[in-house]
PDB file of C-alpha atoms in Angstrom:
ATOM      1  CA  MET H   1      52.712  85.616  64.544  1.00  0.00           C
ATOM      2  CA  GLY H   2      53.416  84.943  68.454  1.00  0.00           C
ATOM      3  CA  ALA H   3      55.134  82.019  69.901  1.00  0.00           C
ATOM      4  CA  THR H   4      52.403  79.317  69.128  1.00  0.00           C
ATOM      5  CA  HIS H   5      49.764  81.367  66.913  1.00  0.00           C
ATOM      6  CA  ALA H   6      48.717  84.444  64.439  1.00  0.00           C
ATOM      7  CA  HIS H   7      47.889  87.260  66.205  1.00  0.00           C
ATOM      8  CA  HIS H   8      44.983  89.808  64.060  1.00  0.00           C
ATOM      9  CA  ASP H   9      45.621  93.253  66.158  1.00  0.00           C
ATOM     10  CA  ALA H  10      47.294  96.594  64.840  1.00  0.00           C
ATOM     11  CA  TRP H  11      50.116  98.488  67.304  1.00  0.00           C
ATOM     12  CA  LYS H  12      51.491 101.945  66.384  1.00  0.00           C
ATOM     13  CA  LEU H  13      54.276 103.642  67.771  1.00  0.00           C
ATOM     14  CA  ALA H  14      54.863 107.095  68.472  1.00  0.00           C
ATOM     15  CA  ALA H  15      58.381 107.834  67.752  1.00  0.00           C
ATOM     16  CA  GLY H  16      59.324 110.683  70.037  1.00  0.00           C
ATOM     17  CA  ALA H  17      61.350 111.347  72.886  1.00  0.00           C
ATOM     18  CA  GLU H  18      60.192 108.211  74.794  1.00  0.00           C
ATOM     19  CA  PRO H  19      58.653 105.846  71.908  1.00  0.00           C
ATOM     20  CA  LYS H  20      55.751 103.918  73.152  1.00  0.00           C
ATOM     21  CA  TRP H  21      53.773 101.316  71.401  1.00  0.00           C
ATOM     22  CA  HIS H  22      49.446 102.184  71.423  1.00  0.00           C
ATOM     23  CA  ALA H  23      47.084  99.084  70.745  1.00  0.00           C
ATOM     24  CA  LEU H  24      44.390  99.596  68.083  1.00  0.00           C
ATOM     25  CA  SER H  25      40.640  99.336  67.899  1.00  0.00           C
ATOM     26  CA  SER H  26      38.654  98.386  64.886  1.00  0.00           C
ATOM     27  CA  ALA H  27      35.349  97.246  64.581  1.00  0.00           C
ATOM     28  CA  VAL H  28      36.039  95.246  61.548  1.00  0.00           C
ATOM     29  CA  GLU H  29      39.535  93.002  61.205  1.00  0.00           C
ATOM     30  CA  PRO H  30      41.041  90.761  58.908  1.00  0.00           C
ATOM     31  CA  PRO H  31      41.436  87.158  59.667  1.00  0.00           C
ATOM     32  CA  ALA H  32      45.132  86.450  61.570  1.00  0.00           C
ATOM     33  CA  ARG H  33      46.995  85.682  58.882  1.00  0.00           C
ATOM     34  CA  PHE H  34      50.992  85.304  57.803  1.00  0.00           C
ATOM     35  CA  ASN H  35      53.598  86.471  55.217  1.00  0.00           C
ATOM     36  CA  ALA H  36      51.333  89.235  53.826  1.00  0.00           C
ATOM     37  CA  PHE H  37      51.756  92.069  52.435  1.00  0.00           C
ATOM     38  CA  ILE H  38      51.452  95.697  53.651  1.00  0.00           C
ATOM     39  CA  ALA H  39      52.445  98.736  52.271  1.00  0.00           C
ATOM     40  CA  PRO H  40      51.236 102.703  52.702  1.00  0.00           C
ATOM     41  CA  ALA H  41      48.611 104.450  49.975  1.00  0.00           C
ATOM     42  CA  SER H  42      49.083 107.899  51.571  1.00  0.00           C
ATOM     43  CA  ALA H  43      49.899 109.896  54.625  1.00  0.00           C
ATOM     44  CA  GLY H  44      48.005 107.237  57.014  1.00  0.00           C
ATOM     45  CA  THR H  45      46.392 105.100  54.726  1.00  0.00           C
ATOM     46  CA  TYR H  46      47.733 101.444  54.201  1.00  0.00           C
ATOM     47  CA  ARG H  47      46.545  98.844  52.033  1.00  0.00           C
ATOM     48  CA  LEU H  48      46.709  94.720  53.460  1.00  0.00           C
ATOM     49  CA  PHE H  49      46.818  92.045  51.156  1.00  0.00           C
ATOM     50  CA  GLY H  50      46.821  88.183  51.224  1.00  0.00           C
ATOM     51  CA  GLY H  51      48.747  86.128  53.167  1.00  0.00           C
ATOM     52  CA  GLN H  52      48.121  82.125  54.593  1.00  0.00           C
ATOM     53  CA  ARG H  53      45.329  81.749  56.588  1.00  0.00           C
ATOM     54  CA  THR H  54      46.518  79.661  59.850  1.00  0.00           C
ATOM     55  CA  ASP H  55      42.695  78.536  61.361  1.00  0.00           C
ATOM     56  CA  VAL H  56      42.145  75.874  58.370  1.00  0.00           C
ATOM     57  CA  GLY H  57      46.174  75.479  58.053  1.00  0.00           C
ATOM     58  CA  PRO H  58      49.372  77.033  56.050  1.00  0.00           C
ATOM     59  CA  ASN H  59      47.633  75.680  52.496  1.00  0.00           C
ATOM     60  CA  GLU H  60      44.867  78.325  52.177  1.00  0.00           C
ATOM     61  CA  SER H  61      45.925  81.219  50.541  1.00  0.00           C
ATOM     62  CA  LEU H  62      43.977  84.645  51.166  1.00  0.00           C
ATOM     63  CA  GLY H  63      43.343  87.412  48.469  1.00  0.00           C
ATOM     64  CA  ASP H  64      40.985  89.778  50.272  1.00  0.00           C
ATOM     65  CA  VAL H  65      42.987  94.003  50.025  1.00  0.00           C
ATOM     66  CA  TRP H  66      42.247  95.817  53.208  1.00  0.00           C
ATOM     67  CA  ALA H  67      42.580  99.565  54.517  1.00  0.00           C
ATOM     68  CA  ALA H  68      43.505 101.048  57.362  1.00  0.00           C
ATOM     69  CA  ASP H  69      43.114 104.413  58.236  1.00  0.00           C
ATOM     70  CA  LEU H  70      45.121 104.990  60.945  1.00  0.00           C
ATOM     71  CA  HIS H  71      43.698 108.473  61.871  1.00  0.00           C
ATOM     72  CA  ASN H  72      40.202 106.628  62.498  1.00  0.00           C
ATOM     73  CA  GLU H  73      39.705 104.600  64.860  1.00  0.00           C
ATOM     74  CA  ASN H  74      37.602 102.146  63.208  1.00  0.00           C
ATOM     75  CA  VAL H  75      41.299 101.046  61.031  1.00  0.00           C
ATOM     76  CA  TRP H  76      40.566  98.168  58.845  1.00  0.00           C
ATOM     77  CA  THR H  77      38.200  98.136  55.854  1.00  0.00           C
ATOM     78  CA  LEU H  78      37.324  94.790  53.492  1.00  0.00           C
ATOM     79  CA  GLN H  79      37.809  96.113  50.156  1.00  0.00           C
ATOM     80  CA  SER H  80      38.290  92.919  48.055  1.00  0.00           C
ATOM     81  CA  ASN H  81      37.978  89.206  49.098  1.00  0.00           C
ATOM     82  CA  ASP H  82      38.149  87.753  44.751  1.00  0.00           C
ATOM     83  CA  GLY H  83      41.830  88.321  44.648  1.00  0.00           C
ATOM     84  CA  PRO H  84      44.896  85.674  43.489  1.00  0.00           C
ATOM     85  CA  THR H  85      44.719  83.560  46.280  1.00  0.00           C
ATOM     86  CA  ARG H  86      48.838  82.649  46.128  1.00  0.00           C
ATOM     87  CA  ARG H  87      51.962  81.912  48.184  1.00  0.00           C
ATOM     88  CA  ASP H  88      55.539  82.938  47.365  1.00  0.00           C
ATOM     89  CA  ALA H  89      54.144  85.261  45.796  1.00  0.00           C
ATOM     90  CA  ALA H  90      56.102  89.096  44.124  1.00  0.00           C
ATOM     91  CA  ILE H  91      53.893  92.073  44.980  1.00  0.00           C
ATOM     92  CA  ALA H  92      54.772  95.883  44.562  1.00  0.00           C
ATOM     93  CA  TYR H  93      52.580  99.405  45.132  1.00  0.00           C
ATOM     94  CA  ALA H  94      52.945 102.112  43.337  1.00  0.00           C
ATOM     95  CA  ALA H  95      51.411 103.989  45.464  1.00  0.00           C
ATOM     96  CA  LEU H  96      50.976 107.373  43.147  1.00  0.00           C
ATOM     97  CA  ASP H  97      48.453 105.909  41.281  1.00  0.00           C
ATOM     98  CA  ASP H  98      47.337 103.417  44.210  1.00  0.00           C
ATOM     99  CA  ARG H  99      47.703 100.146  41.888  1.00  0.00           C
ATOM    100  CA  LEU H 100      48.884  96.530  43.555  1.00  0.00           C
ATOM    101  CA  PHE H 101      50.457  94.382  41.535  1.00  0.00           C
ATOM    102  CA  VAL H 102      50.398  90.027  42.160  1.00  0.00           C
ATOM    103  CA  HIS H 103      52.940  88.707  39.868  1.00  0.00           C
ATOM    104  CA  GLY H 104      53.355  84.535  39.654  1.00  0.00           C
ATOM    105  CA  GLY H 105      53.455  82.536  42.965  1.00  0.00           C
ATOM    106  CA  ALA H 106      51.397  79.083  43.461  1.00  0.00           C
ATOM    107  CA  SER H 107      48.829  78.073  44.395  1.00  0.00           C
ATOM    108  CA  THR H 108      47.233  76.060  46.957  1.00  0.00           C
ATOM    109  CA  SER H 109      45.013  72.952  47.751  1.00  0.00           C
ATOM    110  CA  ALA H 110      44.468  71.177  50.347  1.00  0.00           C
ATOM    111  CA  ASN H 111      46.029  67.929  49.358  1.00  0.00           C
ATOM    112  CA  ALA H 112      49.605  69.479  48.170  1.00  0.00           C
ATOM    113  CA  GLU H 113      52.401  71.816  49.431  1.00  0.00           C
ATOM    114  CA  LEU H 114      52.586  73.465  45.840  1.00  0.00           C
ATOM    115  CA  SER H 115      50.373  72.514  43.125  1.00  0.00           C
ATOM    116  CA  ASN H 116      50.717  75.141  40.291  1.00  0.00           C
ATOM    117  CA  ILE H 117      53.488  77.714  39.873  1.00  0.00           C
ATOM    118  CA  HIS H 118      52.359  80.571  37.845  1.00  0.00           C
ATOM    119  CA  SER H 119      53.791  83.609  35.280  1.00  0.00           C
ATOM    120  CA  ASP H 120      50.091  85.460  35.275  1.00  0.00           C
ATOM    121  CA  LEU H 121      50.352  89.693  36.895  1.00  0.00           C
ATOM    122  CA  TRP H 122      47.453  91.063  38.509  1.00  0.00           C
ATOM    123  CA  MET H 123      46.877  94.388  39.227  1.00  0.00           C
ATOM    124  CA  PHE H 124      44.163  95.390  42.357  1.00  0.00           C
ATOM    125  CA  THR H 125      43.149  99.472  41.694  1.00  0.00           C
ATOM    126  CA  ALA H 126      39.172 101.014  42.564  1.00  0.00           C
ATOM    127  CA  ASP H 127      38.399  97.653  44.375  1.00  0.00           C
ATOM    128  CA  GLN H 128      38.474  96.092  41.364  1.00  0.00           C
ATOM    129  CA  TRP H 129      41.367  93.233  40.313  1.00  0.00           C
ATOM    130  CA  THR H 130      41.697  92.644  36.857  1.00  0.00           C
ATOM    131  CA  ASN H 131      44.403  89.789  34.772  1.00  0.00           C
ATOM    132  CA  ILE H 132      46.432  92.540  33.323  1.00  0.00           C
ATOM    133  CA  SER H 133      48.734  89.150  31.804  1.00  0.00           C
ATOM    134  CA  ASP H 134      48.786  87.445  28.735  1.00  0.00           C
ATOM    135  CA  LYS H 135      50.759  84.218  27.501  1.00  0.00           C
ATOM    136  CA  ASN H 136      52.950  85.266  25.183  1.00  0.00           C
ATOM    137  CA  ASN H 137      54.621  88.742  27.410  1.00  0.00           C
ATOM    138  CA  GLY H 138      57.128  86.614  28.104  1.00  0.00           C
ATOM    139  CA  ALA H 139      56.621  86.854  31.593  1.00  0.00           C
ATOM    140  CA  PRO H 140      58.988  84.114  33.772  1.00  0.00           C
ATOM    141  CA  THR H 141      56.870  81.480  35.892  1.00  0.00           C
ATOM    142  CA  LEU H 142      57.907  82.166  39.177  1.00  0.00           C
ATOM    143  CA  ARG H 143      57.074  81.737  42.745  1.00  0.00           C
ATOM    144  CA  ARG H 144      59.702  82.766  46.265  1.00  0.00           C
ATOM    145  CA  HIS H 145      60.766  86.291  44.513  1.00  0.00           C
ATOM    146  CA  ALA H 146      60.417  89.872  44.820  1.00  0.00           C
ATOM    147  CA  ALA H 147      59.066  92.682  43.274  1.00  0.00           C
ATOM    148  CA  LEU H 148      59.831  96.634  42.902  1.00  0.00           C
ATOM    149  CA  TRP H 149      57.965  99.535  41.584  1.00  0.00           C
ATOM    150  CA  ASP H 150      59.548 102.239  39.395  1.00  0.00           C
ATOM    151  CA  PRO H 151      57.147 105.283  39.470  1.00  0.00           C
ATOM    152  CA  ILE H 152      59.395 106.898  37.191  1.00  0.00           C
ATOM    153  CA  ASN H 153      59.311 104.254  34.429  1.00  0.00           C
ATOM    154  CA  GLU H 154      56.423 103.373  34.907  1.00  0.00           C
ATOM    155  CA  SER H 155      57.791  99.594  35.080  1.00  0.00           C
ATOM    156  CA  LEU H 156      57.412  96.804  37.415  1.00  0.00           C
ATOM    157  CA  PHE H 157      61.082  94.760  38.454  1.00  0.00           C
ATOM    158  CA  CYS H 158      60.910  91.202  39.612  1.00  0.00           C
ATOM    159  CA  LEU H 159      64.096  89.765  41.313  1.00  0.00           C
ATOM    160  CA  LEU H 160      64.777  86.869  42.211  1.00  0.00           C
ATOM    161  CA  TYR H 161      67.872  85.500  43.818  1.00  0.00           C
ATOM    162  CA  THR H 162      68.249  81.330  43.075  1.00  0.00           C
ATOM    163  CA  SER H 163      70.674  79.165  44.135  1.00  0.00           C
ATOM    164  CA  PRO H 164      72.209  75.865  41.739  1.00  0.00           C
ATOM    165  CA  SER H 165      69.373  73.923  42.688  1.00  0.00           C
ATOM    166  CA  PRO H 166      65.664  74.317  40.349  1.00  0.00           C
ATOM    167  CA  ARG H 167      63.082  76.709  40.539  1.00  0.00           C
TER     168      ARG H 167
END
């Protein structure tokens, strides 16, 4: 976000004796957004997921996944636009096998700040979303929490820090 609006440009810092920023150009770019998740997939390749749109108001969440190759002039490629549209979800990335996890979060609607808080778990791999939830697995209903993928134990950790007020 800038002072008054969101940007949808990409920049690269060339770290050396004299660090310098360079603007990256792309024929296709993700829509402007805020509160998005980005993670390294491999050397020079990144995944961008979700966030909230700025052109229609902050209540519209995005469920798209973009890949960026910072070594290529055509930086961004849309991989999927049918993922879970959530805000305040916990998101983790498993780089070894290129999996993106989205847990919980809140659905939004045009007339309500938050309409539904979820406990489901989604996985994105090979350009496809899969709901890997099971209503009987004991997953908590959470938003505004954090997630971490542990590659050694093949485990997803969700962390929630709360004040005495209700979730």
